[in-house]
Short mmCIF file of C-alpha atoms in Angstrom, two decimals:
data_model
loop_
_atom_site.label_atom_id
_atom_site.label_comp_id
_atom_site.label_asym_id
_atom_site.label_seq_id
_atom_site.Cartn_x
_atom_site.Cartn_y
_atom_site.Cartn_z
CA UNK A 1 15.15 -34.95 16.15
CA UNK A 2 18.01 -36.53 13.97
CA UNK A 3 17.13 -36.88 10.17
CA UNK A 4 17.64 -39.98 8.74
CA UNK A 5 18.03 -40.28 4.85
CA UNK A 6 19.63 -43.12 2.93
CA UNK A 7 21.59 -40.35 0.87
CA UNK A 8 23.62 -37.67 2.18
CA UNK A 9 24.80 -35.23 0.15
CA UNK A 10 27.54 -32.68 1.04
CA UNK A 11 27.16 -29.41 0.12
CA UNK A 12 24.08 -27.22 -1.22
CA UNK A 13 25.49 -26.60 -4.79
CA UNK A 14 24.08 -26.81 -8.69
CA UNK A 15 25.26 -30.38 -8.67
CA UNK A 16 24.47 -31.39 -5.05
CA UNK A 17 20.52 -29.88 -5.37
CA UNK A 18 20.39 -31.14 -8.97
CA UNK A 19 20.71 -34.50 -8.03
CA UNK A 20 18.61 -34.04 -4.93
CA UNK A 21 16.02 -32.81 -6.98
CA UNK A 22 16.19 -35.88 -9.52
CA UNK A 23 15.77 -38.15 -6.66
CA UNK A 24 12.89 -36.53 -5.15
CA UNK A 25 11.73 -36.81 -8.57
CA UNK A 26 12.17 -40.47 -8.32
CA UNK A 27 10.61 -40.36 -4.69
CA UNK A 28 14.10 -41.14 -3.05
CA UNK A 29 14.52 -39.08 0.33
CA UNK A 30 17.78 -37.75 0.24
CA UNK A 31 19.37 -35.18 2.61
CA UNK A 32 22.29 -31.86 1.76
CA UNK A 33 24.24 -30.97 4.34
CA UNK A 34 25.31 -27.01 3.88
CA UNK A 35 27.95 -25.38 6.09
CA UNK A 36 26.14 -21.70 5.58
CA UNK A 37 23.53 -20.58 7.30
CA UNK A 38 21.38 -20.13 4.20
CA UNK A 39 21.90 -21.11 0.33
CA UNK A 40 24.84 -19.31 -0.77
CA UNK A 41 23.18 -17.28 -3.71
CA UNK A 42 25.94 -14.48 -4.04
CA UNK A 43 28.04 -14.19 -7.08
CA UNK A 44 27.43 -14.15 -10.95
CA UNK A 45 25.83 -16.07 -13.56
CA UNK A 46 26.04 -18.97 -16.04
CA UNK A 47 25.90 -19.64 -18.94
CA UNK A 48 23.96 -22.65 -19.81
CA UNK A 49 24.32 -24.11 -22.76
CA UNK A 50 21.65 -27.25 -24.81
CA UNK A 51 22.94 -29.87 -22.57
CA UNK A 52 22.34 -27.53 -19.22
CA UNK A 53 18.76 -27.08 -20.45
CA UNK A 54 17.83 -30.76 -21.19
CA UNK A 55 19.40 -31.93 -17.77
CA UNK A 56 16.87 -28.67 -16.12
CA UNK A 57 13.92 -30.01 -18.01
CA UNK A 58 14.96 -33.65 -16.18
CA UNK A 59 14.32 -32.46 -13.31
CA UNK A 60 11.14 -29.85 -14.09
CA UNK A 61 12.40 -26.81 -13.52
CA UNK A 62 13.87 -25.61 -17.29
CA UNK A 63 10.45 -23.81 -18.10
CA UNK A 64 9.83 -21.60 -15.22
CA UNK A 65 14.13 -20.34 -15.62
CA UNK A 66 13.61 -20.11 -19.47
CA UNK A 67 10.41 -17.68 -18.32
CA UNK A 68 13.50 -15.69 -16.54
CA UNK A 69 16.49 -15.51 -19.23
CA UNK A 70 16.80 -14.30 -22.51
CA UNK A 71 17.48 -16.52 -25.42
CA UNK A 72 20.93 -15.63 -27.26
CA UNK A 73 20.77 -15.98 -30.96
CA UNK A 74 24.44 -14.61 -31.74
CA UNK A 75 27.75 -15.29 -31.19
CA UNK A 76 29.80 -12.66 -32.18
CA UNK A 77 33.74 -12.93 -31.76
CA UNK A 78 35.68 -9.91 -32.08
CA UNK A 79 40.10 -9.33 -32.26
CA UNK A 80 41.55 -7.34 -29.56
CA UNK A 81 44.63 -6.96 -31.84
CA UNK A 82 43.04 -5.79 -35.03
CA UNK A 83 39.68 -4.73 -33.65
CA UNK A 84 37.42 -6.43 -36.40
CA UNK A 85 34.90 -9.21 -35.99
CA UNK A 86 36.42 -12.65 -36.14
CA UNK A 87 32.99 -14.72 -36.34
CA UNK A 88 29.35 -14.08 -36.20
CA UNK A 89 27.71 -17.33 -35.71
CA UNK A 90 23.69 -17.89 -35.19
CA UNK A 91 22.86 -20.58 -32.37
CA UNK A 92 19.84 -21.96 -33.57
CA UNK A 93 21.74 -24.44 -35.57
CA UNK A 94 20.55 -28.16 -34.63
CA UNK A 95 22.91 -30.68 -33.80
CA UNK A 96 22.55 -34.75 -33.11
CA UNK A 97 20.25 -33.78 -29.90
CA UNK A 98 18.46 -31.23 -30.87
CA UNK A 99 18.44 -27.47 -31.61
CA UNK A 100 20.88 -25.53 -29.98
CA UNK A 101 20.10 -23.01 -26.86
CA UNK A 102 22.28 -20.62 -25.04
CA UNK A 103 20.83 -18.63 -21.83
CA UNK A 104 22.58 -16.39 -19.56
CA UNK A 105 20.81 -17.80 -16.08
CA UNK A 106 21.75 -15.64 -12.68
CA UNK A 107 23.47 -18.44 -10.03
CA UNK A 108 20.87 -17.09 -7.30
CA UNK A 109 17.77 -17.80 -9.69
CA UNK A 110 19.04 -21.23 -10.55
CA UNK A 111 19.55 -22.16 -6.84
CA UNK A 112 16.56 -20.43 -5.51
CA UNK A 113 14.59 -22.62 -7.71
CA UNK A 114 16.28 -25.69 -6.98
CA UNK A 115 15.79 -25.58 -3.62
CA UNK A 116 11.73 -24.12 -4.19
CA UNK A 117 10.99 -27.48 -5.60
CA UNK A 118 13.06 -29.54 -3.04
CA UNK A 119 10.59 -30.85 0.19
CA UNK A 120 10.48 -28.75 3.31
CA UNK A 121 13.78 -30.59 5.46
CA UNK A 122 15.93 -31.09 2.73
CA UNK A 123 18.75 -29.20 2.65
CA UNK A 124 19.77 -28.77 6.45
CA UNK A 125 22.12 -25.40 6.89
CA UNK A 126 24.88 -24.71 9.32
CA UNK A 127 25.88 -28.32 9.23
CA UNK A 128 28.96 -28.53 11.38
CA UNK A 129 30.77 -30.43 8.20
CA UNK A 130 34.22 -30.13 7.67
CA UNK A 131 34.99 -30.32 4.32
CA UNK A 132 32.29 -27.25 3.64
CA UNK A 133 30.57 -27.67 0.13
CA UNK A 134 33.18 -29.02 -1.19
CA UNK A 135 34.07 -27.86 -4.84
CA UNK A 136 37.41 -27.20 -6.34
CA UNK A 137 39.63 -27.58 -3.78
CA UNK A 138 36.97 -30.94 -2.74
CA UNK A 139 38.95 -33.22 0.48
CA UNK A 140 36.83 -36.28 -0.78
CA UNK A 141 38.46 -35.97 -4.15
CA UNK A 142 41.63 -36.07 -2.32
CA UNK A 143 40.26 -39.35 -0.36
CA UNK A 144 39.74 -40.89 -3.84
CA UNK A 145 42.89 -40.57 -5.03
CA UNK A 146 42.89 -36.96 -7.02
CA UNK A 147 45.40 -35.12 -8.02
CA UNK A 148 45.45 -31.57 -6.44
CA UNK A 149 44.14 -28.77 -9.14
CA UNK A 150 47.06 -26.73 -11.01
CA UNK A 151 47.07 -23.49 -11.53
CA UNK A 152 46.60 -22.87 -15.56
CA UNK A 153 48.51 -19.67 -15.66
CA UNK A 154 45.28 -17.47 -16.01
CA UNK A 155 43.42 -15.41 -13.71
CA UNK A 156 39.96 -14.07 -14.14
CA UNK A 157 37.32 -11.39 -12.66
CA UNK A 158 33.65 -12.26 -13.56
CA UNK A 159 30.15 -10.72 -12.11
CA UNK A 160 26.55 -9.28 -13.55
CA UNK A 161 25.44 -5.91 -14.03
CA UNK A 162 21.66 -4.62 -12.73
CA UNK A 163 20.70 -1.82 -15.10
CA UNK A 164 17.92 0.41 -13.41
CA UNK A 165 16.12 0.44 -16.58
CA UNK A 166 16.29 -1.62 -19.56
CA UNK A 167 19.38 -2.29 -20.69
CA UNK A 168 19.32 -2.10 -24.51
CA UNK A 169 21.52 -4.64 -25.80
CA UNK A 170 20.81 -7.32 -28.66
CA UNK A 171 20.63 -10.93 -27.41
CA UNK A 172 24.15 -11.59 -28.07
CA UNK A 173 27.28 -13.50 -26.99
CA UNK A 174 29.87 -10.94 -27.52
CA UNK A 175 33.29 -11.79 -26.86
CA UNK A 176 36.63 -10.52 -27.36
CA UNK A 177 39.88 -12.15 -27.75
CA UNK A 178 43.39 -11.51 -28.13
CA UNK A 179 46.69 -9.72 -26.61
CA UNK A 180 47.09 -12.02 -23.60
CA UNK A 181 43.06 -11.10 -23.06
CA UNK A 182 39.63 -12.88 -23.11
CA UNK A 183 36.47 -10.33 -22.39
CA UNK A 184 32.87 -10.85 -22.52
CA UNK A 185 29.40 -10.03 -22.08
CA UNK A 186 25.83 -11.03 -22.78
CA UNK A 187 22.36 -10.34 -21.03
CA UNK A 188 20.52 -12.53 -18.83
CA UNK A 189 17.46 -10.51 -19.39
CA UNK A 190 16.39 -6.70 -19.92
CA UNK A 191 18.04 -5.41 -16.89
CA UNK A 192 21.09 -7.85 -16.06
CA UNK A 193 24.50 -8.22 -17.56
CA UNK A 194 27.05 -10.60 -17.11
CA UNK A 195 30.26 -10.25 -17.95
CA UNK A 196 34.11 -11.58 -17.28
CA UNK A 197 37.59 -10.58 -18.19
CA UNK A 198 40.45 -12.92 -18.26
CA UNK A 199 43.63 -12.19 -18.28
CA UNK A 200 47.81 -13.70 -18.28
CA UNK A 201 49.25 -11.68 -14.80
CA UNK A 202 52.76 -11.21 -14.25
CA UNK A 203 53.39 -11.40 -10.64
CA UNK A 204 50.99 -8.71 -9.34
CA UNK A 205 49.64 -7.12 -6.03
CA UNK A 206 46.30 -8.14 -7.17
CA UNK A 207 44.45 -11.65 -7.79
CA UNK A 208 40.83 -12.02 -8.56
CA UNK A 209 40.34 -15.42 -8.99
CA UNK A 210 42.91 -18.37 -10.25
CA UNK A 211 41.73 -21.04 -12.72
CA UNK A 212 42.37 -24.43 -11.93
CA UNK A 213 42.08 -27.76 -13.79
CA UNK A 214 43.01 -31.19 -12.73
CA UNK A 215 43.47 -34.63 -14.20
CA UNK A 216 39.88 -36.64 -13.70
CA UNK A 217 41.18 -39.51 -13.59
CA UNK A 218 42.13 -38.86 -10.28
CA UNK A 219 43.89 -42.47 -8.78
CA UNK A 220 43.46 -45.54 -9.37
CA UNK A 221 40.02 -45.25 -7.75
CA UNK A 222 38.74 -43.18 -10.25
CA UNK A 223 35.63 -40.87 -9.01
CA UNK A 224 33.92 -42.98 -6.00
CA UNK A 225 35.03 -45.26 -3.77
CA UNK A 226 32.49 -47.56 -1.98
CA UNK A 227 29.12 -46.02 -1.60
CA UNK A 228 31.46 -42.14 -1.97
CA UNK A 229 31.44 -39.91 -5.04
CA UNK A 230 32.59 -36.75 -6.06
CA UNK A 231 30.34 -34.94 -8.69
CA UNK A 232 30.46 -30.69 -9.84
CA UNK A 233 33.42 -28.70 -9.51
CA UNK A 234 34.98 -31.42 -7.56
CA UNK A 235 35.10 -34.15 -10.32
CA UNK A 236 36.03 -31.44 -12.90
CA UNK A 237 37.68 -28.18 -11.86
CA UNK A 238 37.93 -26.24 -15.77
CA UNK A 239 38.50 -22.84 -16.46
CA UNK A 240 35.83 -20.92 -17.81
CA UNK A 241 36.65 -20.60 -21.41
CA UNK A 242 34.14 -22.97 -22.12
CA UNK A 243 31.42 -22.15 -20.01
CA UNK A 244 30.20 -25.70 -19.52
CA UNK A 245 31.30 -25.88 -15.43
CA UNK A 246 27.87 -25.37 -14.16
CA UNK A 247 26.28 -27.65 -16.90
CA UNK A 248 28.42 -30.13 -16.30
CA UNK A 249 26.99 -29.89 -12.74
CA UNK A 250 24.01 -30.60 -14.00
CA UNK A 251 25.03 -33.24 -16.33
CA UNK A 252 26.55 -34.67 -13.60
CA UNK A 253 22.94 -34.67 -11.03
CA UNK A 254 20.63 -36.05 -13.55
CA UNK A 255 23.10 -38.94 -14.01
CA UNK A 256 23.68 -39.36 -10.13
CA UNK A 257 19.95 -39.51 -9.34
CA UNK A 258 19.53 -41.70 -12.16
CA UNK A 259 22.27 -44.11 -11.00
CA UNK A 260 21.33 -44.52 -7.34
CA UNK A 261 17.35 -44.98 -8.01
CA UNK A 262 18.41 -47.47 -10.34
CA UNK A 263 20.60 -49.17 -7.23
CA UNK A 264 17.86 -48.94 -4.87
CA UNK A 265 14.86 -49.84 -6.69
CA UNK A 266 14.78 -53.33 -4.85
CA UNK A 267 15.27 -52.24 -1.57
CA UNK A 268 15.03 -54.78 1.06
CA UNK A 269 15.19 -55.06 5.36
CA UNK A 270 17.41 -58.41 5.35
CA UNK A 271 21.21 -58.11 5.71
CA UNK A 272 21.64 -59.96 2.67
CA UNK A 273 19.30 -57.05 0.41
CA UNK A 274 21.08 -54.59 2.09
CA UNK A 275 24.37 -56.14 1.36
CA UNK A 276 22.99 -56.61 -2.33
CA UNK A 277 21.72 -52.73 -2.52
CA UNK A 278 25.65 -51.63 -1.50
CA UNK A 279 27.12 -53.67 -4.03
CA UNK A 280 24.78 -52.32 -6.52
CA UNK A 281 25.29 -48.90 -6.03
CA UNK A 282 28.80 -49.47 -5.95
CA UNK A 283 28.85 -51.09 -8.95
CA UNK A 284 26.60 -48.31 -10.33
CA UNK A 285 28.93 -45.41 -8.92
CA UNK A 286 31.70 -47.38 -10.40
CA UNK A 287 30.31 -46.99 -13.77
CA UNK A 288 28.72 -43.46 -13.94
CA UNK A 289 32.36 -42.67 -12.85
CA UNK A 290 33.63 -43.94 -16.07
CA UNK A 291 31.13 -42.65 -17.98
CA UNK A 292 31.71 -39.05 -16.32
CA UNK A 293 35.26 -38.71 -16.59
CA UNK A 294 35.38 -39.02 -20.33
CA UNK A 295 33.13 -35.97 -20.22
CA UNK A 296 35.09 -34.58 -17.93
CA UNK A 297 38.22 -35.19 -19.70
CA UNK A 298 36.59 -33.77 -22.71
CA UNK A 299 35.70 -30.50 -21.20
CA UNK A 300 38.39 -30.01 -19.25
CA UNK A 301 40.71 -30.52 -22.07
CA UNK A 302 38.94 -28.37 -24.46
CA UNK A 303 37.86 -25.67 -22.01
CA UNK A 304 41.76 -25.01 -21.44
CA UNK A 305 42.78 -25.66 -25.58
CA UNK A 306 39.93 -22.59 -26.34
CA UNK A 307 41.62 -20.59 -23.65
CA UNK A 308 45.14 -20.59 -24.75
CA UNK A 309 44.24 -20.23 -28.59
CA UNK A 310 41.81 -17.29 -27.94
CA UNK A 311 44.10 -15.51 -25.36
CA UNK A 312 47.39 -16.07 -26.73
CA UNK A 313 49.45 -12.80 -27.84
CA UNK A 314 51.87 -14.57 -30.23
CA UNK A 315 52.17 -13.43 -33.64
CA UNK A 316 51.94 -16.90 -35.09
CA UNK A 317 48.95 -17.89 -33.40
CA UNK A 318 47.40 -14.67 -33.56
CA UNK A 319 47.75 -15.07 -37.36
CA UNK A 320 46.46 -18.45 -37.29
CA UNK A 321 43.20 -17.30 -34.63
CA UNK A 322 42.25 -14.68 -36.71
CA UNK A 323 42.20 -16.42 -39.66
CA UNK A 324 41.57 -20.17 -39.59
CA UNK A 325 40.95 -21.07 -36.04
CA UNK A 326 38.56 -18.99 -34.94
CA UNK A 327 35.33 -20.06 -36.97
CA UNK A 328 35.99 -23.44 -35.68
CA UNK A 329 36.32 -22.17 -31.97
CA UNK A 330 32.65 -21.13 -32.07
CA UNK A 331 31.67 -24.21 -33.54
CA UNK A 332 33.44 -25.97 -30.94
CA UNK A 333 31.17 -24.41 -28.28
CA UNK A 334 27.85 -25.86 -29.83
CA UNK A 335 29.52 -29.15 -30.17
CA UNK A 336 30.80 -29.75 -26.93
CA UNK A 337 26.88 -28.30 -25.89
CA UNK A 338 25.22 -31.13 -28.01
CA UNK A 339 25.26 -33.65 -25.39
CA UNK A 340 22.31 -35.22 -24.02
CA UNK A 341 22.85 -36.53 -20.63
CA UNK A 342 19.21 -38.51 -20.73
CA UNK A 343 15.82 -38.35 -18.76
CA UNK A 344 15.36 -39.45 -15.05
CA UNK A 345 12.45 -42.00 -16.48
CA UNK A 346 14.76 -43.66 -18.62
CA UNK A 347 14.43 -46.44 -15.54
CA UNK A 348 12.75 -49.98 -16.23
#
């Protein structure tokens, strides 16, 4: 039997299920089409920053993953050219929303408990859909007038590391930056690890994975079209010198669910409703959009600024890293993480 939901969502990704979630919070059936045969829980972890966290308690689930993840207290910055510490910042500094939080959360936990608190039907798998989950490389951004991503000039290699015992280290961000180089690590919890290494290539035999940004302000559509939006990696592709790409995501499904409850709180069965109800949540899409792609813009910008100061090899900026820039790098990190992107009850 078919499924019939006024919401379709494309793809079974942080952003999708995030704002799947919200509306089931908001008792709106919605359905997520996934081209996989189950979720696709491979790969690494995130780090989620204060605005990740407030977006997870939206939705109910920020408790149960906090259970699951250490808390970072540090940041601690360290030269690859001179080999001394650059910065050691604490996190628990508040800011206009609140005190600030930094987790290392494993992709498959966040997911898995997404989709735990989603009803039974929800997310169909091995959807026959053609544009797949969608993401970077999204063909509905395309529809909607977005420019294709461009390649920054970086590459990167990121995973996690399962100790079979406890792993020892302090709860800290450690990061190193310098000669061309950005390298990292910080536990999730006793036993994982995550870590990346990015990196300027030369033409090489070998290439891990290629950071892209685009422009998110797309055409002249902006980010939806009609009753059509683009939201996650597909609204705003950034490299990961920020780590904000999967709280964005989440950013982005609180708002969503938010937005369309809010368009179809007066449903109706006349023509005339239903007409009404379109125009509402295009109007609505129309101005999340807005709203979103100054974020976007924002992180995007910044995510690829922190990049090229932290990585660069030049003697001049080197110089000016290690000794001006880099305390207000860090700081730059909790700013850009002191953003509250509001409750799903926040509805009259």
């Amino acid at each position: 039997m078919e499924e019939v939901a006024d919401i379709v969502i494309v793809g079974a990704g942080i952003a999708s299920l995030t704002t799947s979630l919200g509306l089931h919070r908001l008792e709106i059936r919605s359905l997520a089409l996934e081209s996989s045969e189950t979720l696709r829980i491979t790969g690494f972890a995130l780090t989620t920053w204060s605005n990740a966290w407030r977006a997870l308690d939206a939705v109910g689930i920020g408790h149960s993953l906090r259970q699951q993840h250490q808390l970072i207290e540090r940041t601690v910055i360290m030269s690859m050219v001179s080999g001394e510490p650059l910065s050691l910042r604490s996190l628990k500094s508040k800011g206009k929303h609140g005190e600030g939080e930094i987790r290392c959360v494993r992709r498959k936990v966040l997911l898995e408990e997404l989709e735990r608190e989603l009803p039974s039907g929800t997310i169909r798998y091995s959807s026959k859909v053609l544009i797949g989950c969608d993401g970077v490389n999204s063909v509905v951004s395309k529809c909607l007038g977005f420019k294709p991503p461009s390649f920054t000039g970086r590459s990167a290699i990121r995973g996690y590391t399962k100790f079979k015992g406890s792993h020892g280290f302090e709860p800290k961000y450690m990061l190193y930056v310098g000669k061309g180089m950005r390298s990292s690590f910080f536990p999730c919890d006793d036993r994982y690890v995550y870590w990346f290494f990015t990196w300027s290539p030369t033409p090489a035999k070998y290439l891990i994975i290629t950071a892209k940004i685009q422009a998110p302000m797309g055409g002249a559509m902006g980010c939806s079209k009609g009753n059509v939006c683009v939201a996650g990696d597909a609204l705003h592709p950034m490299t990961l010198d920020l780590g904000q790409g999967g709280c964005a995501a989440l950013e982005d499904g609180i708002v969503l669910a938010r937005c369309i409850a809010e368009a179809l709180k007066k449903t109706g069965d006349d023509d005339n409703e239903n007409r009404a109800v379109f125009e509402r949540i295009e109007m609505g899409l129309k101005k999340i959009g807005k709203e979103r792609r100054r974020r976007s813009i924002d992180l995007i910008s910044t995510a690829y600024m922190v990049g090229y100061i932290q990585q660069s090899e030049g003697k001049i900026m080197n110089f000016l890293r290690d000794k001006i820039l880099t305390s207000f790098l860090a700081g730059l990190l909790m700013k850009k993480s002191d953003f509250d992107c509001g409750k799903l009850t926040t509805i009259s």
